Amino acid sequence: MSKNKSSESVKVVVRCRPLSRKEESNGPAGGIVQMDLRLGQVILKNPRAPPSEPQKTFTFDAVYDSSSKQRDLYDESVRPLIDSVLAGFNGTIFAYGQTGTGKTYTMQGLWLDPEKQGVIPNAFDHIFTHISRSQSDKQYLVRASYLEIYLEEIRDLLDPNHGNTRGLELRESPETGVYVQDLTSCVCKSIKEIEEVMNVGNQARAVGATDMNEHSSRSHALFLITVECSQPGPDGRKHIRVGRLNLVDLAGSERQAKTGVQGDRLKEAAKINLSLSALGNVISALADGRSSHVPYRDSKLTRLLQDSLGGNAKTVMVATLGPAPQHYDETLTTLRYANRAKNIQNQPRVNEDPKDALLREFQKEIARLRAQLNHRRFRSKQKKEQVDGEAWEREGDEEEEEVEEEEVEKEAEEFVKLEEQRLEKENEAIREDQFLLAEEKQKLLGENEKMMGDLRKRQEATEQLTARYKAMESKLLVGGKNIIDHTNEQQKMLEMKRQEIAEQTRREREMQQQMLIQDEEAVELRETFTSLQQEVEAKTKKLKKLYAKLQCTKAEIKDVNDEHVRSRQELEQTQNELTRELKFKYLIIENFIPPEEKNKIMNRLMFDPEEDEWKFKPLVPDESKSSQMKKRPASAVGYKRPISQYARVALSMGTHSRYRAENVMLLELDMTPPNTSALTDGEQNQSPTLNNFPTNDKGICKSRSWCQSQKSITSSSSNNSLFAALKTFN
Ligand code: ADP
Ligand code: MG
């Protein structure tokens, strides 16, 4: 089946949930789904068809009926995948099915009941138990992220502000493939911590939704776990393997009714299942094997799962079914979908020493902090020994390094303590010394105080460094240490036995399936007929069998055609609605927006394929952002600053009285001291300098410049005219 050595197909398992109480009370008919666990077959009964119509049979890697346990599904179908992730492969598990068929139940289950915990909590358990049991030369770093895709927007469920910010963007790098930019990722050191992360995300999901059920059935939730493991290789260097696990709870696969809705609601409805229909197209294109183009870029979900479908990953798909007769169509669609996914071939490989491994950075940072810390302690120890009068000899022995490190730390602390005591004593001595002058005392005490301060600062810095070092180091999990409460040997054995059984069942099923196929082919070859009659009988039997098969296939073709027609009709309907909407918008634009405005807008718009949106081009090109300020226009030649036409005329006309009141006020400085006496005492109290200056009787006194001399007042012609003017005023 495999095309080349490293390729393997997507594993598809099907699970059917029990009839709910409501469904049981609804009708007499039992479930429409029958399962053959031994053969991994699902047999679907059409409740509307006559009993003579053959039932539909689908074969999968494994099937789980309504009585199946969470643990069975995990041990048989998921455990091997998680083991691969721990060995450095990428892995994906996604649950697909109609709303209410048990996707969330399968992925998460009931947290409080260990029997009913789903795939995700079991995977947590598995990962951390594995780490605790691995050899002590292995170092692990486990990180978790949680996101959801709703209406084609990616939301970070671990970011407390995710509700206010815009959706996250997808980026692609040749190293890691497609990833979400700025996605929060939490380092987890234990099962409890990673469960906490999951809880925080689940709460964010619930808070963000007005109607939880509605929202969760329309959004895709992705929980991502990255396990980095470093281990010394045969070359003595540490090698890092990175396994990425995607746990995906998809939106309900049922058709969203798109008819009858308009405007924003229509766009919303069109977007809801965009990811799912894109996923379907991707699966079809991959399963077909002939189409050269796989439409990964059509939706965010398919881009994120690009590696999981036809790429570098091992993938398990859990298709969930409901047994109720009223959902026959949806159940059949799910089974067909799952059946197609079986044919997808992936090329998983171990991710060895990727450049972006966080573990390597952590190791480097820890080594740096450790060196820094050792250096500090070493200096303190050196000082202490100088104080003690000992000669410092560095012992270069490698073996003693660990012991020495602790010793150095202890001695450094001792040194600080001793130094403090010494300074304290000195202070006492200075205070008690009667021969010292008060001033000197103060100075010495001050110096000591400063030294003490320095010492404390150094001590604080060292403590901070130690705390950082310890925090950093604690993030790395070391194999062989007990992270979870210890599981005893018996439990370990039990688990191993359980795994063996699961493995055996799986192999048995595969063999059964193969035998069935071979039987059909080989029976004819082996048969020898003793009489013609016998031969006729056998051939008739075979003919009947083949005829039944033919009928089945014909019915299948008709079904698929019908479905195709139905979905085409639906698409046409959506298209009509959208065209109508478009016409409406055109009408508004053509009739109410001036053409030049429209052209301006059209010229500035451009399409951004990354975000699938039209955007305005920036008004100013990006590179000249710093010089965004418009330059001042050059001034008119000969003038200091831009100047109005009016002011220019005024200037050229000189101080013509016509322009005097305009633009710039031509006021002479008034240098005379204010004179108000004329208003009270009349002529006698006037200042002698103004004696012969005419004032009017009503006490109005025209001010004039102080710099103008007495003489100039009497002699100047302007004064004469002023005089005349005042006269006329009187
Ligand atoms: P989905 O996530 O697909 O919309 P849920 O996981 O919420 O569906 O399941 C709907 C209901 O069915 C829940 O109450 C769940 O407890 C129940 N259920 C689903 N699968 C099973 C199962 N295998 N066994 C028992 N109860 C189940
Ligand atoms: Mg759900």
Short mmCIF file of C-alpha atoms and ligand atoms in Angstrom, two decimals, residues 103-104 216 249, ligand 2:
data_model
loop_
_atom_site.label_atom_id
_atom_site.label_comp_id
_atom_site.label_asym_id
_atom_site.label_seq_id
_atom_site.Cartn_x
_atom_site.Cartn_y
_atom_site.Cartn_z
CA LYS A 103 -15.99 14.83 19.40
CA THR A 104 -15.37 16.78 22.59
CA SER A 216 -18.07 25.45 20.18
CA ASP A 249 -11.53 19.21 18.04
MG MG B 2 -17.81 19.70 20.90
#
